[in-house]
Coordinates of C-alpha atoms and ligand atoms in Angstrom, one line a residue:
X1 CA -8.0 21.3 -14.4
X2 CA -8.9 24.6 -12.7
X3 CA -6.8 27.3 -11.6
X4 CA -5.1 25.7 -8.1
X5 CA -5.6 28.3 -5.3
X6 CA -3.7 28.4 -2.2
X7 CA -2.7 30.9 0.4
X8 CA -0.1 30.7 3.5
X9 CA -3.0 29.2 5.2
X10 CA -3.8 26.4 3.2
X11 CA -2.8 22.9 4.5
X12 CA -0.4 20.8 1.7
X13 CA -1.2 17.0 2.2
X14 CA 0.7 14.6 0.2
X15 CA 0.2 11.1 -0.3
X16 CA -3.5 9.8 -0.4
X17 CA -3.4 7.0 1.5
X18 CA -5.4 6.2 4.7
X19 CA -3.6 9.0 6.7
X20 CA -3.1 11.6 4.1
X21 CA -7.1 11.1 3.4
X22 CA -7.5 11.7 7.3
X23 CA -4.5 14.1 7.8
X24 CA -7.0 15.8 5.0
X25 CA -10.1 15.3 6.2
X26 CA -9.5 16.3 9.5
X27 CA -8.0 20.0 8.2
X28 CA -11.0 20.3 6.2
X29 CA -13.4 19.8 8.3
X30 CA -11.8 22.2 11.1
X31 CA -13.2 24.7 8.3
X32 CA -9.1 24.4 6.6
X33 CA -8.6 24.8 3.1
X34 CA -6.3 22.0 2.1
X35 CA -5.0 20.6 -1.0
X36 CA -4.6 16.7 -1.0
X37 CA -1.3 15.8 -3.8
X38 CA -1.6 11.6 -5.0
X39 CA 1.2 10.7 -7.5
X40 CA -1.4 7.7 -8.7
X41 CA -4.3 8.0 -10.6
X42 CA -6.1 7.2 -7.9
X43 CA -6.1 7.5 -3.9
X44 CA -6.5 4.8 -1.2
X45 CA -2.8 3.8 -1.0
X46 CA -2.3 0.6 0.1
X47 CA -5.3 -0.3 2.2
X48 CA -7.3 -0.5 -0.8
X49 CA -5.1 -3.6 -1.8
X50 CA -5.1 -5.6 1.3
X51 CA -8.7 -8.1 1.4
X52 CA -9.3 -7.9 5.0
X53 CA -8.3 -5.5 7.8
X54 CA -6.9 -7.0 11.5
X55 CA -8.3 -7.3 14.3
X56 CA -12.0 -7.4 13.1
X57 CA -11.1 -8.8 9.6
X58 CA -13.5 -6.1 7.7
X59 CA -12.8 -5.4 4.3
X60 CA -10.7 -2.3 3.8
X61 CA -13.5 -0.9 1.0
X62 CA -16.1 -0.1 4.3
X63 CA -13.5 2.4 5.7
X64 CA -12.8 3.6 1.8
X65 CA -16.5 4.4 1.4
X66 CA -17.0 6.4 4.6
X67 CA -13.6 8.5 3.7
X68 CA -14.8 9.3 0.0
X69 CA -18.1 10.4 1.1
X70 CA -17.1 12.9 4.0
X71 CA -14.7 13.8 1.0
X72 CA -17.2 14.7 -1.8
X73 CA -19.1 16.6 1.3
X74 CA -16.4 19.2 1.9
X75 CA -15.5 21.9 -0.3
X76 CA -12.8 23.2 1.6
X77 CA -11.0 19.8 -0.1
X78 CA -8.8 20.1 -3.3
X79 CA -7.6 16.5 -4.4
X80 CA -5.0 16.7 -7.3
X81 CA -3.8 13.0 -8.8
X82 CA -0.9 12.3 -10.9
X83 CA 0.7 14.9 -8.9
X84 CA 4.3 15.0 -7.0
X85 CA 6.1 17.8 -4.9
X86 CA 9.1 18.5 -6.8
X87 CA 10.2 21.1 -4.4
X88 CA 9.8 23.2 -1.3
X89 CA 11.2 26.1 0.0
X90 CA 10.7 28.4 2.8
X91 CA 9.5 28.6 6.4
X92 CA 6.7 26.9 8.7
X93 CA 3.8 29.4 8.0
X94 CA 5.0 30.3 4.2
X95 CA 6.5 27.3 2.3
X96 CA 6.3 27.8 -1.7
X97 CA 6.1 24.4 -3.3
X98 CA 6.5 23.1 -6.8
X99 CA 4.2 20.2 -8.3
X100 CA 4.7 18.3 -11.2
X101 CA 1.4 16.6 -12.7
X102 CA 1.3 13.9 -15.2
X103 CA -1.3 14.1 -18.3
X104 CA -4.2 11.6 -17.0
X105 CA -5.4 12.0 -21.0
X106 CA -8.6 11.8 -19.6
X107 CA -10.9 14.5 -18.4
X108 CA -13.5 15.1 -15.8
X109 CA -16.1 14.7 -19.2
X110 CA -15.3 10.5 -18.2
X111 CA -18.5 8.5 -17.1
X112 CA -16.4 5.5 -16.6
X113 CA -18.4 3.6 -19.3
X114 CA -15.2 1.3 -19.8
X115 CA -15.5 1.3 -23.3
X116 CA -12.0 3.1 -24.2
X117 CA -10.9 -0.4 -22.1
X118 CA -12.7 -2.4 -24.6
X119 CA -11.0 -0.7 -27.7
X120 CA -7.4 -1.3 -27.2
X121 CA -5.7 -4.4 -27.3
X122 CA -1.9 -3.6 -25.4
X123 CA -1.6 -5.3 -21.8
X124 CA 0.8 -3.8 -19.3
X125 CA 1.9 -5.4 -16.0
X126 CA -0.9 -4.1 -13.1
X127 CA 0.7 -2.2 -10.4
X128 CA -2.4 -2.8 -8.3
X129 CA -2.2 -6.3 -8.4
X130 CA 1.9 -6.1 -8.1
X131 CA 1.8 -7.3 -11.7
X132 CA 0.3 -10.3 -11.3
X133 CA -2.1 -9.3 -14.0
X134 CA -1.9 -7.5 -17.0
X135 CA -4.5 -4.3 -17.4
X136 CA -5.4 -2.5 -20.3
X137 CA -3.8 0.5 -21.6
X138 CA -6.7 2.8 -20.6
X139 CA -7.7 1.6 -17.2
X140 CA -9.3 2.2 -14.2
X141 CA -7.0 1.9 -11.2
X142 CA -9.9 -0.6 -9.1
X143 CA -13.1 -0.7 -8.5
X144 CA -13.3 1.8 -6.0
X145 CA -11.0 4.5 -7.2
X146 CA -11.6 7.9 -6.3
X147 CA -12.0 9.7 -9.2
X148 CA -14.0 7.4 -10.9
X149 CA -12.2 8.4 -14.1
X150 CA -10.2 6.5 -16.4
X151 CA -6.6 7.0 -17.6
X152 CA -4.4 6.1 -20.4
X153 CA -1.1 4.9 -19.8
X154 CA 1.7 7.2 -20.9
X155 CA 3.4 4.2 -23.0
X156 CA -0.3 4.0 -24.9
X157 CA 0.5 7.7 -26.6
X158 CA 1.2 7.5 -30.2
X159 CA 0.0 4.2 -31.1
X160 CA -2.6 3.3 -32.7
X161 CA -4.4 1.8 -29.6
X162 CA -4.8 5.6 -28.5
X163 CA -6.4 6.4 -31.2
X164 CA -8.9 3.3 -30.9
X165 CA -9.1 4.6 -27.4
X166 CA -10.3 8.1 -28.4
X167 CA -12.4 7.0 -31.3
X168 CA -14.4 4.8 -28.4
X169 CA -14.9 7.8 -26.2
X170 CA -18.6 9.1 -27.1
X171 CA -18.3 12.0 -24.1
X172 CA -15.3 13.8 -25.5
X173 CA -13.3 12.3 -22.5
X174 CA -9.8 11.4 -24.3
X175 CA -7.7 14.4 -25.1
X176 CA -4.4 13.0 -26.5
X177 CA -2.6 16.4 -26.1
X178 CA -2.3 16.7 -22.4
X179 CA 0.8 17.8 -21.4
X180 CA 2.5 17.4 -18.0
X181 CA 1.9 20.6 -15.8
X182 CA 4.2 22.7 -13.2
X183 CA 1.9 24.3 -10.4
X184 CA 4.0 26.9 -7.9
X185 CA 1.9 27.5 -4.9
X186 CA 2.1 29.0 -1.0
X187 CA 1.4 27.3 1.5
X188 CA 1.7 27.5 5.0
X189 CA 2.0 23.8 6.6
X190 CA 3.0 20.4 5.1
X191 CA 1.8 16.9 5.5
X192 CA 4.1 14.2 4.4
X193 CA 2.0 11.3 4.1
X194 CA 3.3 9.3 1.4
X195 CA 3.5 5.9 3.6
X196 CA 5.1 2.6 3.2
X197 CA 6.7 0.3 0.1
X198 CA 6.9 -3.4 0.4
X199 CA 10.8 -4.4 0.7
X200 CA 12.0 -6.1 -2.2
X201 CA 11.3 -9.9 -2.0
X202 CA 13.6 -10.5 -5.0
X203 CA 16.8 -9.7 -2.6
X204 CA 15.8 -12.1 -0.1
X205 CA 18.0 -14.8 -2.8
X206 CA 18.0 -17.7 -0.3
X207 CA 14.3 -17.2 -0.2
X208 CA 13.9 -17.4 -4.3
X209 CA 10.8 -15.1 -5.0
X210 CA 12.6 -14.7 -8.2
X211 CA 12.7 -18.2 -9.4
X212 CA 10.4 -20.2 -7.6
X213 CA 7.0 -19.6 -8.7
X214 CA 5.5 -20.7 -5.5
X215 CA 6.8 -18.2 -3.4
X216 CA 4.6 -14.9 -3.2
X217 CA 5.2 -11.9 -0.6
X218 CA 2.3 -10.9 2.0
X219 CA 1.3 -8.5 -0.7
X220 CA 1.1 -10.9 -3.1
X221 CA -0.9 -13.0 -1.3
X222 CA -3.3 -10.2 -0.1
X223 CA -4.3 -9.3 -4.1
X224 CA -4.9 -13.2 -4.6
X225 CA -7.6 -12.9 -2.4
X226 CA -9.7 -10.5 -3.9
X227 CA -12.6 -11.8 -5.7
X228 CA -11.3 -9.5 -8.7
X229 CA -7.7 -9.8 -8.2
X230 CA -5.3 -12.3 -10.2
X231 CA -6.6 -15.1 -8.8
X232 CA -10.3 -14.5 -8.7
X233 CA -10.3 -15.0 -4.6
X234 CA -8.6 -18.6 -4.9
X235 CA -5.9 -19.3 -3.1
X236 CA -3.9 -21.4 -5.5
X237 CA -0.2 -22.7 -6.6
X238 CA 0.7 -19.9 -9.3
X239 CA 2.8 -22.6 -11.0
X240 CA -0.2 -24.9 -12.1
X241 CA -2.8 -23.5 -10.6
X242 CA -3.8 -26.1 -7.6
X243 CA -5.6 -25.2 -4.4
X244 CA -2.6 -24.2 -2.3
X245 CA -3.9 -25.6 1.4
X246 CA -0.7 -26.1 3.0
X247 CA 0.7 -23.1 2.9
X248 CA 4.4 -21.9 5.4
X249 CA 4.6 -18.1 6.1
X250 CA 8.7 -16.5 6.8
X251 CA 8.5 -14.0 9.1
X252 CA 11.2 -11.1 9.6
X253 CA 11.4 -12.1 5.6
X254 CA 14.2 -9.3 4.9
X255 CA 13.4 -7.1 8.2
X256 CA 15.8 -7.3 11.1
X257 CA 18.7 -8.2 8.9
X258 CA 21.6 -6.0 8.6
X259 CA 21.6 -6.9 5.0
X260 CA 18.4 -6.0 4.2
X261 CA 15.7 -3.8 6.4
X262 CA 17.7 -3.8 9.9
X263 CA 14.3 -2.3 11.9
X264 CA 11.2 -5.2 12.5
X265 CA 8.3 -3.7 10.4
X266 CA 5.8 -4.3 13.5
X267 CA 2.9 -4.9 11.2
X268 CA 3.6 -8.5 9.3
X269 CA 3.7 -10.9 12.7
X270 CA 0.1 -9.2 12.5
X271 CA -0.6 -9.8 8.8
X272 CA 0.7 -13.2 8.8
X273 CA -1.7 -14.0 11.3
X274 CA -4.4 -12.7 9.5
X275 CA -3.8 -14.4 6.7
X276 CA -3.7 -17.6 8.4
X277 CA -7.3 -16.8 8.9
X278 CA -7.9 -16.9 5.0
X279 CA -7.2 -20.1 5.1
X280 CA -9.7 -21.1 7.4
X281 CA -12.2 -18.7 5.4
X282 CA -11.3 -20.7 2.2
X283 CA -10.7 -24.7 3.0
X284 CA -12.5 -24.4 6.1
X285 CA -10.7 -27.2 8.4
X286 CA -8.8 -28.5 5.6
X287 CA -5.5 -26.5 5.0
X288 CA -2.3 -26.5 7.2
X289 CA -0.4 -23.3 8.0
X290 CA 3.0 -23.3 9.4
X291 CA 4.6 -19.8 10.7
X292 CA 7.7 -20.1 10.6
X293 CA 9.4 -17.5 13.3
X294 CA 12.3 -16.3 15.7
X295 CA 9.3 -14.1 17.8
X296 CA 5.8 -13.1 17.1
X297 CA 5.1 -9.8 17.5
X298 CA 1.5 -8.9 18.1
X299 CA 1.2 -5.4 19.7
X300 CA -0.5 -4.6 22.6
X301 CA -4.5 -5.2 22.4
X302 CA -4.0 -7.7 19.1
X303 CA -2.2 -9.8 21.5
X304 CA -6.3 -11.6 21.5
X305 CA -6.0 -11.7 17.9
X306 CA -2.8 -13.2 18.8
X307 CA -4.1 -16.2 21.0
X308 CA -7.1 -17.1 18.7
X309 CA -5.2 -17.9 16.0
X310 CA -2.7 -20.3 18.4
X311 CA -5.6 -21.9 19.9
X312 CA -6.4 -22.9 16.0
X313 CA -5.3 -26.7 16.1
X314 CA -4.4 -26.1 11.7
X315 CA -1.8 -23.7 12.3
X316 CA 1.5 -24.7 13.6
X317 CA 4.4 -22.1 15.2
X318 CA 7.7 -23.3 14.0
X319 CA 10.9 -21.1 16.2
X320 CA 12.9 -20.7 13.2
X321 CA 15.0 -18.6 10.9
X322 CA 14.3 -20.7 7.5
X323 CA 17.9 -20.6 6.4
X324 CA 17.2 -22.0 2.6
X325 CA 14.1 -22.0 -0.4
X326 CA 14.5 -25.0 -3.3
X327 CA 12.0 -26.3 -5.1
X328 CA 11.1 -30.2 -6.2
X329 CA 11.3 -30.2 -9.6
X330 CA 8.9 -32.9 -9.3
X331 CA 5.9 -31.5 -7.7
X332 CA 6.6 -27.6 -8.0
X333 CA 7.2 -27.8 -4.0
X334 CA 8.9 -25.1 -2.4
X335 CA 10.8 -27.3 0.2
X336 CA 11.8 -25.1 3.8
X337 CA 15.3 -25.7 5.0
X338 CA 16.7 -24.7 8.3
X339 CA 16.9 -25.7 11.9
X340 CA 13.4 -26.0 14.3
X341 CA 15.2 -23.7 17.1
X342 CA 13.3 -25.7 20.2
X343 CA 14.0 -28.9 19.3
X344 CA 17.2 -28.3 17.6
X345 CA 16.6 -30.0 14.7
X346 CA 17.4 -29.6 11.0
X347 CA 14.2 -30.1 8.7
X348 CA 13.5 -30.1 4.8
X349 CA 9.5 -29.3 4.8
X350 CA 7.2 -29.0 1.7
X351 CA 4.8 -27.0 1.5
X352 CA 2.0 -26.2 -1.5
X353 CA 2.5 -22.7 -1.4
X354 CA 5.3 -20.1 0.5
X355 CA 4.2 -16.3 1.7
X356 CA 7.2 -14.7 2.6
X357 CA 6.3 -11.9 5.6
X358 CA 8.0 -8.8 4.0
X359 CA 9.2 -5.8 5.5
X360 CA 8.0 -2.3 5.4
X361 CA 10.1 0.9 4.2
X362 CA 9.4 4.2 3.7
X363 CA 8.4 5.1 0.1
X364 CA 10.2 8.0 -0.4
X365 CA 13.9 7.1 0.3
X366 CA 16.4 9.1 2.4
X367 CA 17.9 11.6 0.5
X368 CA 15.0 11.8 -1.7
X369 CA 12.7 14.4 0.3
X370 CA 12.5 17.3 -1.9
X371 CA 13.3 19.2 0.7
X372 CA 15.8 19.5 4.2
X373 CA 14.1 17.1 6.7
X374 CA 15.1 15.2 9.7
X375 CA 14.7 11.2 8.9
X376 CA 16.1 8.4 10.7
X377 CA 18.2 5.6 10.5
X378 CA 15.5 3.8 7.9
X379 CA 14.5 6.8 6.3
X380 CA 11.1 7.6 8.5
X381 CA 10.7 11.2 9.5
X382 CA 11.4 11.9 12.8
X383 CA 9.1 14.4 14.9
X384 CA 11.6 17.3 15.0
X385 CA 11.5 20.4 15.6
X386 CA 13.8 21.0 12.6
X387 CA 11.2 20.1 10.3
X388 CA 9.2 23.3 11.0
X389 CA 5.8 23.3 9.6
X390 CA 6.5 19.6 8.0
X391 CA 4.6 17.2 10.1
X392 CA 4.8 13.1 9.1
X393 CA 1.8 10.8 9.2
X394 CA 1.1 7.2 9.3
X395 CA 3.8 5.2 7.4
X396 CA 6.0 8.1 6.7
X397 CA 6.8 8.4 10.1
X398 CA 6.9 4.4 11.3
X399 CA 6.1 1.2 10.5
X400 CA 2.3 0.9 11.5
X401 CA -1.1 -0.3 11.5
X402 CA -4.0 1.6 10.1
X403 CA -5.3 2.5 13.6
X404 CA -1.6 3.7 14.6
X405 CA -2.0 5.6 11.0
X406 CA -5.0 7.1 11.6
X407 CA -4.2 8.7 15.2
X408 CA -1.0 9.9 13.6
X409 CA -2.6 11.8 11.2
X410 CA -5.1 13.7 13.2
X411 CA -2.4 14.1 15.5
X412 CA -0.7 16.0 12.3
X413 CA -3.5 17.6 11.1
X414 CA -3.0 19.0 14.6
X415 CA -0.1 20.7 14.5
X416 CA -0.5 21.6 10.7
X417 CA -3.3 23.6 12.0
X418 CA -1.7 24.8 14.7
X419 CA 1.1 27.0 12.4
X420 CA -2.0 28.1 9.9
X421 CA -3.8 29.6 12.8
X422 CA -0.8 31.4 14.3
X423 CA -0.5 32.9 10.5
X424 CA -3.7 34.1 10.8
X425 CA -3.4 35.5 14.3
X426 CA -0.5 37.2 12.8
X427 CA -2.1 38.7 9.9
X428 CA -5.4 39.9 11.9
Ligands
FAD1 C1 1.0 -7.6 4.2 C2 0.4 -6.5 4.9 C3 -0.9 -6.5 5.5 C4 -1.4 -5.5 6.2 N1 -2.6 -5.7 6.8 C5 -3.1 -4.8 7.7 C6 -4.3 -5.0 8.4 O1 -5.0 -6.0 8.2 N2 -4.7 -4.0 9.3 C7 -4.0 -2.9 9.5 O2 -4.4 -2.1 10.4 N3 -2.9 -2.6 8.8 C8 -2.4 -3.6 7.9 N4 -1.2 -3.3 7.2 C9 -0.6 -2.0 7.4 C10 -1.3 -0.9 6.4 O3 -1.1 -1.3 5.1 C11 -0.7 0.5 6.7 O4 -1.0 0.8 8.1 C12 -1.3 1.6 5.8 O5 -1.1 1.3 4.5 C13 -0.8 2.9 6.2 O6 -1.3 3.9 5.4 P1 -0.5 5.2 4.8 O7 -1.5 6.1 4.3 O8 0.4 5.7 5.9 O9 0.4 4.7 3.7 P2 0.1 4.1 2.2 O10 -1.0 3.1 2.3 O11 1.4 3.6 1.7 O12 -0.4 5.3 1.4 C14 0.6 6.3 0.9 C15 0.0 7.0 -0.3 O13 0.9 8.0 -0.7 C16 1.1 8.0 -2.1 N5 2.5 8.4 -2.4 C17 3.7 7.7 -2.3 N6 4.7 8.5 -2.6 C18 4.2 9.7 -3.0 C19 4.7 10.9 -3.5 N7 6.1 11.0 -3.6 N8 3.9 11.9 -3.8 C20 2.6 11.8 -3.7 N9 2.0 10.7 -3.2 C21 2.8 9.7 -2.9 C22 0.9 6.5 -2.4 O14 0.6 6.3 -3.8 C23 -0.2 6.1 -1.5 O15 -1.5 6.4 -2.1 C24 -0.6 -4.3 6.5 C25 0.6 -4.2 5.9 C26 1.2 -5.3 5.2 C27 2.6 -5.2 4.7
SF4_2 S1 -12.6 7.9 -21.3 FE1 -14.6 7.8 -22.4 S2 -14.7 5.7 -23.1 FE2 -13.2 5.7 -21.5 S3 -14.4 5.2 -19.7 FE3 -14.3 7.5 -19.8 S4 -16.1 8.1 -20.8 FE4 -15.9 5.9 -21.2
SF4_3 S1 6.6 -7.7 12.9 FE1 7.1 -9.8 13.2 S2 7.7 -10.6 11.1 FE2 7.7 -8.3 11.0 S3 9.8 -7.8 11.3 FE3 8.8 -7.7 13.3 S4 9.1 -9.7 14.3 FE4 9.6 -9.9 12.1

């Protein structure tokens, strides 16, 4: 890696997601210099997991594309993966921050020929696919990630599959010794865009993600729809692998509980929806959704999106909090219990397949900023004038959709720019 440099005008972005990649693009392209931090191997966040994008159901790779091109265009753009903030100190116009950057054990030499892939045998879990998959030790993230460079996994080091891996490598790519790095730099704004994690489905226990097979989360359900994911693009039963076409969705599943996420995460009324749309896609008029709901939330203009999936005579809105998850040990049904809230009646419904509509939370948790920030109640950074030159965007700051994402980002690459021009109007 070259020498990192960075002044108190230089722009910090971390997390590169869809609004750190904007937050960043935007800076760069006002003629900025900014330096874009990814703790992955790869940018994209979590967009480049989901298989279609509300309203207009386009596939998230279109937006991905256009991004990594306007990004290879700018040279005022310094993307470093594997990389975290460790800590900041300082003020708005001169923060110092400390990075930490893990050994990738591959170097820019990599062609992506695959063939390291081919040479070793050990299988992790794939955090892409929410480990419904096992990957190789030496990987590449997806199809589309940006670098197009391979990377061993730590746990791969001293066995003898990393030496396959090397011995496979005709470009010199795999150097074994890397060592994890400690960059101090200056900088004079931050952007905190290290978005969203999916709430734990496993706490939900009356819901059973943990021991019925045939209950996935949204996320879940999104990576089995990829034509490469763990599914192949199939929607199907992960217990025996049947065409799952009558599938029930949970809304709220762990959000506006007090004993899990107590805030609604505004996006899965949305996603559900969507998803119902898969469906359709897939079995054409031969599937059966239920939603299962105490209120649909469809903000403002998706409120359409909203009313095209009602008028869809397959899907069927059940007003209801499921209380309950078993399975029939019989035919691997997940079986709904609870009571239907408008007719007041108690039902035990079976269903192929179960998507519980999980909550959003912030990925880095409150407490857990390496530095003084203001969050609120759910750990989301508030817009404060405490935070100096810290700005949030997109799912750091609130529970949102990738167009709500991408306006908060250029509003943050705003003000970001903002305290680096008042530097320099200080210094001239
Ligand atoms: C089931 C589901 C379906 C959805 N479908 C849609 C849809 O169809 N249309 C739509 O508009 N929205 C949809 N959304 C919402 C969409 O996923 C978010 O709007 C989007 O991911 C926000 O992007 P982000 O960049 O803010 O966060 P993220 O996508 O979470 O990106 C954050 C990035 O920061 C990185 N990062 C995390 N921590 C650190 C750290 N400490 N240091 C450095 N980097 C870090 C991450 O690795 C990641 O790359 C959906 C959400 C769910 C739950
Ligand atoms: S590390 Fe070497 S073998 Fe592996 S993909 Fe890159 S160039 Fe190919
Ligand atoms: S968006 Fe819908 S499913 Fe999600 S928490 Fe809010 S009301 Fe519940």
């Amino acid at each position: 890696m070259s020498e990192v440099i960075a002044t108190n005008q230089t722009i910090l972005v971390v997390g590169g997601g869809i609004s750190g990649m904007t937050a960043a693009l935007e800076a760069a392209e006002c003629g900025k210099q900014v330096i874009l931090v990814e703790k992955n191997p790869s940018i994209g966040g979590r967009v480049s997991q989901l298989y279609k994008y509300f309203p207009k159901l386009c596939f998230p790779s279109c937006g991905l594309e256009i991004n990594l091109r306007r990004m290879k265009a700018n040279r005022n753009l310094r993307l470093l993966t594997l990389t975290e903030v460790t800590a900041v100190s300082g003020a708005a116009g001169n923060y110092s921050v400390t990075l930490k950057t893990l050994p990738r054990y591959v170097n820019e030499n990599c062609t992506a020929c695959g063939e390291c892939e081919k040479a070793v045998e050990t299988l992790f879990d794939s955090e892409y696919d929410y480990g419904m998959k096992p990957r190789k030790g030496a990987y590449l993230p997806f199809n589309m990630a940006y670098p197009q460079r391979y990377v061993l996994d730590p746990r791969l080091i001293g066995t003898p599959d990393a030496d396959k891996a090397k011995a496979a490598c005709k470009y010199d790519a795999i150097d074994l010794g890397m060592q994890e790095k400690e960059t101090t730099l200056t900088v004079g704004a931050i952007i905190w865009a290290t978005g969203w994690k999916p709430y734990d489905a496993d706490k939900i226990q009356p819901y059973g993600h943990d021991r019925i097979a045939n209950v996935v989360s949204s996320v879940e359900f999104e990576r089995m729809l990829d034509p490469f994911g763990p599914t192949g693009g199939k929607i199907v039963r992960p217990s025996d692998g049947k065409e799952a076409k009558n599938v029930a969705f949970i809304q709220c599943a762990g959000s506006r509980d007090r004993n899990h996420l107590k805030h609604c995460s505004r996006i899965c009324c949305m996603a559900t929806l969507k998803q119902t749309t898969y469906l359709r896609e897939k079995f054409a008029d031969d599937f059966k959704a239920s939603v299962y709901y105490i209120d649909i939330r469809a903000i403002d203009r998706l409120d359409d999106f909203y009313r095209k999936v009602q008028a869809d005579p397959n899907v069927t809105f059940i007003k209801s909090k499921v209380a309950s998850i078993t399975a029939d040990k019989a035919t691997g049904n997940p079986v709904l219990h609870g009571v239907d809230t408008e007719g007041y009646h108690r039902y035990s419904n079976p269903h192929d397949l179960v998507v519980l509509a999980i909550g959003m939370e912030p990925s880095v948790p409150k407490g857990a900023f390496p530095m003084d920030i203001v969050v609120n109640e759910e750990g989301f950074i508030e817009a404060d004038k405490a935070n100096g030159g810290i700005f949030a965007a997109g799912c750091s700051a609130d529970a949102l959709d990738v167009n709500r994402a991408v306006q908060s980002a250029t509003a943050s690459a705003l003000r970001a720019i903002q305290v680096v021009n008042r530097v320099a109007g200080m210094e001239g």
